[in-house]
Amino acid sequence: MSSSPIRAGYNFAYLDEQTKRMIRRALLKAVAIPGYQVPFGGREMPMPYGWGTGGMQVTAAVIGHDDCLKVIDQGADDTTNAVSIRAFFRDLTGVETTEQTEEATLIQTRHRIPEKPLREDQILIYQVPIPEPLRFIEPSEVETRKMHALEDYGVMHIKLYEDIAQFGHIATAYAYPVQVNGRFVMDPSPIPKFDNPKMDNSPALQLFGAGREKRIYAVPPYTDVRSLDFEDHPFEVQRWEASCAICGSEESFLDEVVMDDQGHHEFICSDTDYCRTRLAQQEESA
Amino acid sequence: MSTQPLLQVREITKLYAANKGCADVSFDLYPGEVLGIVGESGSGKSTLLSCLSARLAPDSGSIHYHNRAGESLDLYSLSESRQRQLQRTEWGIVHQHARDGLRMGVSGGANIGERLMATGERHYGNLRGTAEQWMSDVELDIDRIDDKPTTYSGGMQQRLQIARNLVTHPRLVFMDEPTGGLDVSVQARLLDLLRRLVTELNLAVVIVTHDLAVARLLAQRLIVMRRGEVVETGLTDQVLDDPQHAYTQLLVSSVLTP
Amino acid sequence: MQTMIEVEGLTKVFTLHNQGGIQLPVFSGIDFRARQRECTVLFGESGSGKSTLLRSLYANYLPTSGSIRVFHRGEMVELTGAPSQTLLDIRRETIGYVSQFLRVIPRVSTLDVVAQPLRERGVDQDRAHQCAGELLERLHIPERLWSLPPGTFSGGEQQRVNIARGFIVDYPILLLDEPTASLDQRNASVVVELIREARQRGSAIVGIFHDADVREAVADHIFEIDPTQKSESRAAS
């Protein structure tokens, strides 16, 4: 693969080389201590916080001329956020971009992990809004860092306990806390818990960037990622009565879509590439 | 008594300024014993309690704790993680203000279960059962188990705090003015509860109070503090009935009796 | 007979630091002995220090000088300067004390108040309650009151609850501070019986009794405290 020229007056991938090195050092540390939140000197990006500045800085630090980039938002390649970020990197790196999971070497994501299993030569980069899984119960950063250091994680189960006490089951559906490599408790970013099992023992490297909070963390390939639960209320993923209205899949994560003003609604795959690929296969074999 | 002391305190000093803090405090505490620390506000009682419970490193002196496994532990040479482990297993800490000792944002049941979850309990049904048992042991209505402590009265919050601490069957409980700020009738009920639990569970307690009536009711022994120093120690009734030091005499004679 | 209490040169002076350090001498140089199976009555004018002496024997008051030794676990143990641990042990096992007034604990039932010394010695609840019930019955406290806290009882009733609490354990030494002060004839005679029974079992009893009839009924020795002169002991007539 070869890259086309980039916009004049800008460095490759927007960030200067020293900043990229700084972020790469943080990434190396994050990979060495799976699930540990490494502080880094987050830079201003040409977009607001909450739009994925953390994920973009990580992508900018690791992207090379030979990469092929895919960007997804809510599982889709065609949302404003996904299209804009893709355009940004095409403009400032000249690398190839794709909407197909299979072709991508780098996948920057918000809210989903692709349905198609990832490979060893792929890197998944998450945009993270709140990296600290203990934040909901402990507002002090000093204290949460101490709790991580001392593996003082009793409070994590409080959230799950409260769910069961209130709803009869663990109602937490996204950003479901996991323990990485039997050590650090980690917030997997707001992916649905449906995707949690995909993180476990994944062949792909998983990197997480939180721009506003200036934290980076990582799950190296083939790392144990366990979703927290109770013995008598084991971890479970979402299941649907329906199947995808477009491709008919019964295994993928479904979005409910309102079809008209009469309130008719349908379920369709949230992963647009997965849905499209299935549809193409069905048409081929038909 | 032939048993080993639970806590051996030697020449503990923690001074913020001259006469501010505590100076040169030594005593032994035995299993099942209730020790009262009395004195007016600012006399160093709470500073001493913080030092004893591994929450505030003293300037000098040593504290040894004899743990359940029979080891003698030098508190301030333990790692912070061992200190925390002690605090949530073999010890309890009851704060004067329940909101310092409770998680106000989660339910009563979760408050009671937290220590158990922290020590590895992963069975919701067991957690629930234990929480219900403790609610009734401290005379809280089980129907309130899923309510947040913010909806509890002051007395209920204090009882919840006690349940939350006792759930791991600690051997040593530190209490800082546990009845302070409560109505008299609520106080009486709480005192009675504490007395019963102390006897039934054979708890050793260090209780800080400025209320001599509370001290008389709960403590077998007293330490009287003034301006950071221990001015008198002895059996509770002896200290209160035949005080030797001028300050203790003043303290005792200043109590209003209805 | 085994000497249970041995007092030598006991002096008590109260110093009131907050009133110019004024010194109030109560008695000085008291020598005193109490033996097993004997009842010694402390006698003297009001203010002569009978109660102070009795309270000193219980380590409730701290002697100014002198020595108090009691027979505890097979040996004479010095009370003055003993660690709190030892004193608490002695109170749990060896010395019982019935004061004039019951110190009421809110919300604790009469039966539990009386049974408490047995419970502290590890007796199970049923057995302790049974013993408590028997004593309360002898002292004419009606059963319907047993489940109530004694705080609202009359002075005489509280006194009897206090007595039951003191006699529930067979203490080798029993100190009685005017146990019959507010009792009627019928209940006073029950107390006399209880004292005699305790003495029969081998207790050494030291008491203060204002009631001359009770005093004569129980005293083996009279120890007269005279703060101005040397106090002395004589056999009861």
XYZ file of C-alpha atoms in Angstrom, chain B residues 4-8 28-32 64-67 171-172 203-204:
18
model
C -1.863 -11.254 75.139
C -2.852 -7.636 74.734
C -4.600 -6.901 71.459
C -3.045 -3.483 71.158
C 0.217 -2.307 72.715
C -2.377 -1.920 76.569
C -5.783 -3.008 75.379
C -6.939 -6.574 75.973
C -9.457 -8.657 74.026
C -13.018 -7.819 74.978
C 1.648 -3.216 67.977
C -1.470 -5.148 67.073
C -1.827 -8.824 67.860
C -3.753 -10.235 64.922
C -12.068 -7.925 67.080
C -11.293 -4.271 67.638
C -15.358 -6.814 71.028
C -12.464 -4.734 72.194
